[in-house]
CSV table of C-alpha atoms and ligand atoms in Angstrom, one decimal:
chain,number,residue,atom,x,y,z
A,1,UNK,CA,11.7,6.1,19.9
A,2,UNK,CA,10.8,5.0,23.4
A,3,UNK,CA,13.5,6.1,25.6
A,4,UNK,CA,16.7,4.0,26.1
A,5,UNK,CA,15.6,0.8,24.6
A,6,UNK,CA,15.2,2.6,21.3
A,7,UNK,CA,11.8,1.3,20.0
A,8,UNK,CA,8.8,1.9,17.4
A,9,UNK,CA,6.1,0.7,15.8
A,10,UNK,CA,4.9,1.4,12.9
A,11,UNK,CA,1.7,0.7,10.3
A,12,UNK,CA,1.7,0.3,6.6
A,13,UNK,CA,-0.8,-0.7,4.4
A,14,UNK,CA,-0.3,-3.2,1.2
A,15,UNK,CA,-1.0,-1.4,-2.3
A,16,UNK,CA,-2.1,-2.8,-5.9
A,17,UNK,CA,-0.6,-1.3,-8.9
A,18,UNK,CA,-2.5,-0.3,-11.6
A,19,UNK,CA,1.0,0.5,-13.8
A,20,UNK,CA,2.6,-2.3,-12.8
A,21,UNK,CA,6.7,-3.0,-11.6
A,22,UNK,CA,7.5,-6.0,-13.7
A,23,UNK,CA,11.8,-5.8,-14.0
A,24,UNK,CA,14.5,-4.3,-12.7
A,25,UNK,CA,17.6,-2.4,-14.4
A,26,UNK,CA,19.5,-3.2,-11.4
A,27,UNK,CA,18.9,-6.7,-9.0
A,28,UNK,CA,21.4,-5.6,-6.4
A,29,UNK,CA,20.0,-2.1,-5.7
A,30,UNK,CA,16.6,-3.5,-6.5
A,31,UNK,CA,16.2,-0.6,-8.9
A,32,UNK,CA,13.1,-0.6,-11.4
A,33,UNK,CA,13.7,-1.2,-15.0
A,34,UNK,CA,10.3,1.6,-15.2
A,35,UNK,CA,8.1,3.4,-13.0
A,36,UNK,CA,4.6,2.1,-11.9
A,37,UNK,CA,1.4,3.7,-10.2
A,38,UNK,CA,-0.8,2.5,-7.3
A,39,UNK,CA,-3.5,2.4,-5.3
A,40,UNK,CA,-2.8,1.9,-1.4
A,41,UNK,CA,-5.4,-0.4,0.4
A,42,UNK,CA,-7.2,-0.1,3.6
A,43,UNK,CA,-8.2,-1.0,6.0
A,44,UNK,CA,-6.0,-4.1,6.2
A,45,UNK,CA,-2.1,-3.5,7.6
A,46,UNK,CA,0.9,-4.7,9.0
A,47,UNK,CA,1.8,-3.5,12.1
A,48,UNK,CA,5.8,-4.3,13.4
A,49,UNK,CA,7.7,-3.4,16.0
A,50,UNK,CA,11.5,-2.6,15.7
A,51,UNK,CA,13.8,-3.0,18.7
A,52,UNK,CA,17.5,-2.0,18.1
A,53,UNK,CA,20.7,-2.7,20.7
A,54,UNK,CA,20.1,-6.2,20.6
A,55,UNK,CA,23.1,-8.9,20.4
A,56,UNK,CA,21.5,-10.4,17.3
A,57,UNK,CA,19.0,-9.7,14.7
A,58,UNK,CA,15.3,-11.9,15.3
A,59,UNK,CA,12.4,-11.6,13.4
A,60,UNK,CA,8.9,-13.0,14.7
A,61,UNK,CA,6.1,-12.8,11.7
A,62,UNK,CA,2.8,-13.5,12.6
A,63,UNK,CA,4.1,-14.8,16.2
A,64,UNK,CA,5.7,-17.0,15.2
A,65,UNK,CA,10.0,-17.7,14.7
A,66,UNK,CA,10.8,-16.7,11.3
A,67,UNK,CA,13.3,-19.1,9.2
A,68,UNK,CA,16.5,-18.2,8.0
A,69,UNK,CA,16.0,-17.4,4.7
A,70,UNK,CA,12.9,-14.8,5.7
A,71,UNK,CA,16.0,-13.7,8.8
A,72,UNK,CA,18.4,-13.2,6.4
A,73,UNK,CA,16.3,-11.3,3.9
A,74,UNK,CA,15.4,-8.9,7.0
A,75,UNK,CA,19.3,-8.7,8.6
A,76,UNK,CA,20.3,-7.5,5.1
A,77,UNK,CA,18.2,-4.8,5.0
A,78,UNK,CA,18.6,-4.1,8.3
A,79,UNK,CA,22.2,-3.5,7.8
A,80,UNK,CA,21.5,-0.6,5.4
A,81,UNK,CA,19.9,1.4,8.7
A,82,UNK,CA,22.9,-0.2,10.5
A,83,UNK,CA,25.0,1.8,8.4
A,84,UNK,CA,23.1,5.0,8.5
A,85,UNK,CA,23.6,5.2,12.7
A,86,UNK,CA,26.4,2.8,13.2
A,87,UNK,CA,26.4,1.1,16.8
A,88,UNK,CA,22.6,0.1,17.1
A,89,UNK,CA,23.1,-3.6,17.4
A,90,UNK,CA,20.8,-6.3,16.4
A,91,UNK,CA,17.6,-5.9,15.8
A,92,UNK,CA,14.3,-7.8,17.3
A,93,UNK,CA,11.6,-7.1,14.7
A,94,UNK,CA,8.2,-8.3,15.6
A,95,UNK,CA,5.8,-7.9,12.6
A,96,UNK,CA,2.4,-9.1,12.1
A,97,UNK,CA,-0.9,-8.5,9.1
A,98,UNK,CA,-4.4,-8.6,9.5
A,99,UNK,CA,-5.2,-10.2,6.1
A,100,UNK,CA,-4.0,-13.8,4.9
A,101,UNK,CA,-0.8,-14.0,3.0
A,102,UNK,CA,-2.5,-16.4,0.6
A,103,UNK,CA,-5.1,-13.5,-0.5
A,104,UNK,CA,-2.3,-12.6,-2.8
A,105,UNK,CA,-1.5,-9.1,-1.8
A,106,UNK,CA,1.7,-7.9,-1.7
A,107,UNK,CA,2.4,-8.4,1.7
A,108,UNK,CA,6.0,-7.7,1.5
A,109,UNK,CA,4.9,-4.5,0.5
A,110,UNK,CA,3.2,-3.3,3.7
A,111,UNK,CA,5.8,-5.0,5.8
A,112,UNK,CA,8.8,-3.6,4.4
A,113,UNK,CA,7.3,-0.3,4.4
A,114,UNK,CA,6.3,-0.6,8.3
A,115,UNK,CA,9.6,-1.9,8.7
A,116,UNK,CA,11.4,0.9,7.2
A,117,UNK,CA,9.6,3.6,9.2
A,118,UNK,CA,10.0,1.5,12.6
A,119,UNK,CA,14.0,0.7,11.9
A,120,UNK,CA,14.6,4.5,11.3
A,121,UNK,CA,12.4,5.7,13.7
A,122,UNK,CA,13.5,3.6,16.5
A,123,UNK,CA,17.1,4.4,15.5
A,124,UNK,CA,16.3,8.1,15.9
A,125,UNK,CA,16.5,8.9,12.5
A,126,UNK,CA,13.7,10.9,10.7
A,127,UNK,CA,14.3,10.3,6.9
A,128,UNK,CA,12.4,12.7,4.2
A,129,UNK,CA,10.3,11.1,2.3
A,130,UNK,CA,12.3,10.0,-0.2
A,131,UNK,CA,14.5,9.0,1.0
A,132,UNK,CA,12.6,6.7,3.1
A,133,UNK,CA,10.8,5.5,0.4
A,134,UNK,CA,14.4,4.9,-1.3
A,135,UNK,CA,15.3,2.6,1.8
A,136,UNK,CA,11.9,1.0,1.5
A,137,UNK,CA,12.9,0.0,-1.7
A,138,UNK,CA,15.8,-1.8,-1.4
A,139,UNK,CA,13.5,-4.4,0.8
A,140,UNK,CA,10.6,-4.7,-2.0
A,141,UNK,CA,10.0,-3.1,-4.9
A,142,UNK,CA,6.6,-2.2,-4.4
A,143,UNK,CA,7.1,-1.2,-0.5
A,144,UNK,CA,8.7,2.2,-1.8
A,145,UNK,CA,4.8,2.8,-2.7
A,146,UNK,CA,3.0,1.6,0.7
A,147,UNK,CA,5.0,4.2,3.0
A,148,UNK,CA,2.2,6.7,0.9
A,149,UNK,CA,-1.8,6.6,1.0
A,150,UNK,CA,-4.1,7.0,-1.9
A,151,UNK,CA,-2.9,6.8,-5.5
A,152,UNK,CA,0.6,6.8,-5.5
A,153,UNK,CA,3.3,7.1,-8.8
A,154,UNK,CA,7.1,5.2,-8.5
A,155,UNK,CA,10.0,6.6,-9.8
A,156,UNK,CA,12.2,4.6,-11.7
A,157,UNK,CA,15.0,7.1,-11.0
A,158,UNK,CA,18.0,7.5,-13.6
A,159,UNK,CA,21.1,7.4,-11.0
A,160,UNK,CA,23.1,4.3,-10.5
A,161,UNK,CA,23.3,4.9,-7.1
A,162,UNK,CA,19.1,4.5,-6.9
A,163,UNK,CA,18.7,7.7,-4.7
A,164,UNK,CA,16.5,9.2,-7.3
A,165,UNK,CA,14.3,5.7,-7.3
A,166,UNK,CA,11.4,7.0,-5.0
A,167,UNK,CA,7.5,6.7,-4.9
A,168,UNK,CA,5.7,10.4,-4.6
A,169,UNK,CA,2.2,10.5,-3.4
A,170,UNK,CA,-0.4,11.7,-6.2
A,171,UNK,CA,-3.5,12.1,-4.6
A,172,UNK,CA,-4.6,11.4,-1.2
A,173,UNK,CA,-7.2,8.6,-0.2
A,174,UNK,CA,-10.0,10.7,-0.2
A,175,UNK,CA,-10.1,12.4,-3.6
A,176,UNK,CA,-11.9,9.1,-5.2
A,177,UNK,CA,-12.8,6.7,-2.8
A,178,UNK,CA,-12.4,3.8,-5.0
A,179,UNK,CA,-13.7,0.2,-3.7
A,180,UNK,CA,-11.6,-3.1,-4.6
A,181,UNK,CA,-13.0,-6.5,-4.6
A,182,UNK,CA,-10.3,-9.3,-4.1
A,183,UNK,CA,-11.6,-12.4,-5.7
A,184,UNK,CA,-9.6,-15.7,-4.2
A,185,UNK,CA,-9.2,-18.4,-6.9
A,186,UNK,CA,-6.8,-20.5,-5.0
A,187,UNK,CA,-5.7,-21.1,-1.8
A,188,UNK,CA,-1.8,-21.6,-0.4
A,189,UNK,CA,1.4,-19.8,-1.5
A,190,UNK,CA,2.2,-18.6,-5.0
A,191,UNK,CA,4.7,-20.9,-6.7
A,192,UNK,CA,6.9,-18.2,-8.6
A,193,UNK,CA,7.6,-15.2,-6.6
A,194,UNK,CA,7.6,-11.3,-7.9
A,195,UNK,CA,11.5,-11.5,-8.3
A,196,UNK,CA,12.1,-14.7,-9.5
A,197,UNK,CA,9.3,-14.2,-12.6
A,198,UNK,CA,10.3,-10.6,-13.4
A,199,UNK,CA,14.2,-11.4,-13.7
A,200,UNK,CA,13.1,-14.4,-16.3
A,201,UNK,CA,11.5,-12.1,-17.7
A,202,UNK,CA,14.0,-9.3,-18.2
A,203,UNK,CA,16.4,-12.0,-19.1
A,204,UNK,CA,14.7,-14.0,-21.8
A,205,UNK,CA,11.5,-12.5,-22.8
A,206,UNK,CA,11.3,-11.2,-26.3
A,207,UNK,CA,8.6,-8.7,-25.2
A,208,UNK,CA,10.5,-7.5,-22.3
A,209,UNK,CA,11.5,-4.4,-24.0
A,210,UNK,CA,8.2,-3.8,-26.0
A,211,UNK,CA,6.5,-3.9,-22.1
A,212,UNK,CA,8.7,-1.2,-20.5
A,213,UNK,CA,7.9,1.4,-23.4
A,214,UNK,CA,4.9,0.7,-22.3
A,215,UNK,CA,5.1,2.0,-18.6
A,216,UNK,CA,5.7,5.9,-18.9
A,217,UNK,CA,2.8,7.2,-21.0
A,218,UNK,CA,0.6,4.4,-19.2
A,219,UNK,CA,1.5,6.3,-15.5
A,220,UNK,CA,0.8,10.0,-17.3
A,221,UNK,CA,-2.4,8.2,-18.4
A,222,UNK,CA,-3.4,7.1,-15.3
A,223,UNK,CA,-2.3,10.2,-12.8
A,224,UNK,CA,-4.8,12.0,-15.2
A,225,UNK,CA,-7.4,9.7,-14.9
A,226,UNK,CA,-7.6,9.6,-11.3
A,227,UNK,CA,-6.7,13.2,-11.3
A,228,UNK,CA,-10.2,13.7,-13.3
A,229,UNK,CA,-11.9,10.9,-11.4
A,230,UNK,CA,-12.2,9.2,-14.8
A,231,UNK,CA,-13.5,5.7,-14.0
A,232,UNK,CA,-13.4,4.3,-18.1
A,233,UNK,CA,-10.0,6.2,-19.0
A,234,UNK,CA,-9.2,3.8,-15.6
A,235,UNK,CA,-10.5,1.2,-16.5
A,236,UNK,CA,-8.6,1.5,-19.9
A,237,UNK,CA,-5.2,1.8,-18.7
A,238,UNK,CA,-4.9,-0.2,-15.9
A,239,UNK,CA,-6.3,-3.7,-18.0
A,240,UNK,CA,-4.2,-2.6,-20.5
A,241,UNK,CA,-1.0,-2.5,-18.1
A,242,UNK,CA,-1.8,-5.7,-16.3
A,243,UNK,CA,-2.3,-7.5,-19.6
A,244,UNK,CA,1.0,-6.1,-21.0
A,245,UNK,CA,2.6,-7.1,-18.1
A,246,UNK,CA,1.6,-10.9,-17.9
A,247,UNK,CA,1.9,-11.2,-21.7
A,248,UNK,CA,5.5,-10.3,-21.3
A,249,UNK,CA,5.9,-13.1,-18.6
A,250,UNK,CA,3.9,-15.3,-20.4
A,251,UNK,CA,6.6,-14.8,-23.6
A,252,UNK,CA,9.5,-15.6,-21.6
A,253,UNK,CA,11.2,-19.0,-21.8
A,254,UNK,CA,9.7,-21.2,-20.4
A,255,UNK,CA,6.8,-18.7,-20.1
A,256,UNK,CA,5.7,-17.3,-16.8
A,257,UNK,CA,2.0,-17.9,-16.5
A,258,UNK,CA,0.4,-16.9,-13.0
A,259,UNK,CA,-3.3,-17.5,-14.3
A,260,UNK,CA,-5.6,-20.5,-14.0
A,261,UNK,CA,-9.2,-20.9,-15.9
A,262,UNK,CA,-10.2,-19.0,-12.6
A,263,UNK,CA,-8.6,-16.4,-13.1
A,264,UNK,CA,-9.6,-16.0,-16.8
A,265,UNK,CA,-13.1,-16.7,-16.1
A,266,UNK,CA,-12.9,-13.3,-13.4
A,267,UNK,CA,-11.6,-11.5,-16.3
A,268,UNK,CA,-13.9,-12.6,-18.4
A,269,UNK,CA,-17.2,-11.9,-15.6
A,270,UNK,CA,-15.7,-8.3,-15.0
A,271,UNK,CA,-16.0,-7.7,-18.3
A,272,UNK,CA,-19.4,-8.8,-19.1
A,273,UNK,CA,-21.0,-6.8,-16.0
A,274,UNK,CA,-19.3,-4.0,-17.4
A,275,UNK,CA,-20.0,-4.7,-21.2
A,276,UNK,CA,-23.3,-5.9,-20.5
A,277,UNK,CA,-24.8,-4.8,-17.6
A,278,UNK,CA,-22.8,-1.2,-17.3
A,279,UNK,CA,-21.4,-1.7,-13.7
A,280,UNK,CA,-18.1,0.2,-13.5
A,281,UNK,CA,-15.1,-2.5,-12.9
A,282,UNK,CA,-11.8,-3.0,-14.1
A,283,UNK,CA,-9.4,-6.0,-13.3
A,284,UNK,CA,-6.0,-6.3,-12.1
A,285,UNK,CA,-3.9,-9.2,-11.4
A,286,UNK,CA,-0.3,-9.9,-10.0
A,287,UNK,CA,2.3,-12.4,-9.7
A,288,UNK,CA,-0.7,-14.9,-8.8
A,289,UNK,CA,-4.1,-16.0,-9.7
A,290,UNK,CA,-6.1,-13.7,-7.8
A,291,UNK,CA,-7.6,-11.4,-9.5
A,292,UNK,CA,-8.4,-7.8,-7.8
A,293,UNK,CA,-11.3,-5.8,-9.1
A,294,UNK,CA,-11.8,-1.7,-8.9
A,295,UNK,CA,-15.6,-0.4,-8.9
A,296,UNK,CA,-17.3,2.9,-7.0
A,297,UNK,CA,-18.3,2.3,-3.6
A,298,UNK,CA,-22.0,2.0,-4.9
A,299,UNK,CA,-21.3,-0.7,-7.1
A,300,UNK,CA,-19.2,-2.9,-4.7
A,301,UNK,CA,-22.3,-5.2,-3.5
A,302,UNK,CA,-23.3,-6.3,-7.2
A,303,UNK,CA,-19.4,-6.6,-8.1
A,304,UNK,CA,-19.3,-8.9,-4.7
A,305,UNK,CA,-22.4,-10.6,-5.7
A,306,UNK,CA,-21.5,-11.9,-9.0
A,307,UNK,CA,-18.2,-12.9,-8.1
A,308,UNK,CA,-19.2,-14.7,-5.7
A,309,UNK,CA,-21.3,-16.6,-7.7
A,310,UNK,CA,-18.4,-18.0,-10.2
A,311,UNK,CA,-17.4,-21.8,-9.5
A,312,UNK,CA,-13.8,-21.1,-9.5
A,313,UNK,CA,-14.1,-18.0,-6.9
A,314,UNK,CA,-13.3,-19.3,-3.1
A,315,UNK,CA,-14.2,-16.4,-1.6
A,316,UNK,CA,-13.6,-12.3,-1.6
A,317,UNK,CA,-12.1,-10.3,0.2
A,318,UNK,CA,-13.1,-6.2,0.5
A,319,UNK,CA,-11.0,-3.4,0.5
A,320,UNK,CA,-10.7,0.9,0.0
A,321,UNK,CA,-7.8,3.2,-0.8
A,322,UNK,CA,-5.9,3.4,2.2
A,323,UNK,CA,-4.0,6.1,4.1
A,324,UNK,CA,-0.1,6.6,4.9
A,325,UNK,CA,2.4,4.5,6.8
A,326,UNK,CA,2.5,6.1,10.4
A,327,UNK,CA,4.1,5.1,13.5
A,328,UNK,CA,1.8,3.9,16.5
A,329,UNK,CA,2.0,3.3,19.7
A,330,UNK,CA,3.6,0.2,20.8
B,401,LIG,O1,7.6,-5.6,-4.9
B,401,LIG,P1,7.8,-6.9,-5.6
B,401,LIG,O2,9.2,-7.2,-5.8
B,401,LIG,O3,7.1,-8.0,-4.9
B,401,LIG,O4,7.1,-6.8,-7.0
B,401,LIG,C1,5.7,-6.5,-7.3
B,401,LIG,C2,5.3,-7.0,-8.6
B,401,LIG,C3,3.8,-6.8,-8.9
B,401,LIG,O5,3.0,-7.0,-7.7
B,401,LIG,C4,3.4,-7.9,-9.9
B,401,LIG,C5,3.5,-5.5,-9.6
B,401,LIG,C6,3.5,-4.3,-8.7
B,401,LIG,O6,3.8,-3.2,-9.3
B,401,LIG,O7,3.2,-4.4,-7.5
């Protein structure tokens, strides 16, 4: 908070879960049907400034005028900080990334994240972490995740209220280094978004409830493996989780497929350099058609290499585990 003009920035970094969030027990609170368990990414970020005691709410993405549906989205959330320190006004939220939308990472899980730490901070409120991360939430699923660095575990919560719904940090960036090679198989926006495929899902997949049985002992499996640096128990759980997770959209009706021939020839490369050639790498894919490979540091240039070299690949992108949401400077 700078001063009378009640102002922050803040920095947030996008995450990739290797449990995955695919429905929610509750659509108004946002609330998870299940937990899930991430990796934060660096060094890419959104960076947004919040500036409260405004007439009315603005948003600027990228420097450019927002439209009204991506306003509205914002003002409703903003009206849950609204509520927490009544008389702040509107809000002029300036927000920008350093890595394409179109690379098919979550971005609005960095931005709500940076979001929520700017709107509080600026209003002169310093939420626990949880609580936070609760408020975070209520923007994007995922964003309760990016407010922590390195591997990070979401609660699903049991209240109705959601105040129990929280991400907890795990392990911190630099207990295992991992490296993540994004591999681009299309360009332009996705065409069904996180919510919109996940409530199909929920309401008429047949596999919808097989999937969520799936989640808890998949996150115990996978805070051990990276508690143990365990690359293959990784590997195991985390293209398990992202399988079970698309073959429950893919069961819904109509089905919910986010894959094109690209994206199963990725899956299919990863494999064989790990099958055949013994590199360590391990796939996971979201509500798109990239397709976002793990590997050690060491490995990263061969992973690059050879998915590079696949005609449906446009291009990579390179990432690491990344640190925690923290306000900056303006
Ligand atoms: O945070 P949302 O509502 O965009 O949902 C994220 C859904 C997935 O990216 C597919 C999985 C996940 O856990 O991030």
């Amino acid at each position: 908070m700078t001063g009378p003009k009640m102002q922050a920035t803040a920095v947030a970094h996008p995450n990739i879960a290797l449990v995955k969030y695919w429905g929610k027990r509750d659509a108004a609170l946002n609330l998870p049907a299940a937990g899930s368990f991430s990796a934060t990414l660096g060094p890419m970020r959104t960076r947004t400034t919040v500036q409260w005691g405004n007439d009315a709410d603005r948003l600027v993405l990228d420097g450019a005028m927002a439209d009204a549906k991506a306003t509205a989205r914002v003002s409703a959330w903003l009206d849950l900080v609204r509520a927490l320190a009544p008389g702040l006004g509107g809000a002029h939220v300036t927000s920008d990334n350093d890595f394409p939308t179109a690379a098919g990472l979550a971005s609005s899980a960095s931005a709500f994240a940076a979001l929520a730490l700017a709107a509080t901070r600026a209003a002169g409120l310093d939420l626990a972490d949880d609580a936070l991360s609760v408020l975070a939430r209520r923007g994007s699923g995922s964003a309760a995740r990016s407010l922590f660095g390195g591997y990070v575990e979401m609660r699903p919560g049991e209240r109705d209220d959601g105040t129990d719904a929280h991400a907890v940090r795990c392990q911190p960036a630099d207990h295992w280094p991992l490296h993540v090679v994004i591999a681009l198989t299309a360009t332009g926006p996705k065409k069904v978004s996180s919510t919109i495929g996940m409530n199909h899902t929920v309401d008429t997949s047949p596999y919808f409830d097989a999937w969520v049985q799936t989640v808890a002992p998949a996150i115990e499996a996978a805070r051990k493996a990276v508690a143990a640096r365990d690359f293959e128990a990784l590997t195991r759980v985390a293209e398990a989780s992202a399988l079970q997770m698309h073959a429950s959209a893919i069961a819904a009706d109509p089905g919910v497929l986010y894959w094109t021939g690209a994206t199963v020839d990725v899956v299919h490369a990863v494999r064989r350099m790990r099958d055949e050639d013994g590199i360590p790498a391990f796939f996971t894919i979201d509500a798109g058609p990239h397709v976002k490979v793990f590997t050690l540091p060491e490995h990263a240039g061969a992973v690059r290499q050879r998915l590079t070299g696949l005609d449906g690949v446009r291009g990579t992108l390179d990432a690491v585990v990344g640190g925690d949401a923290r306000t900056v400077d303006a």
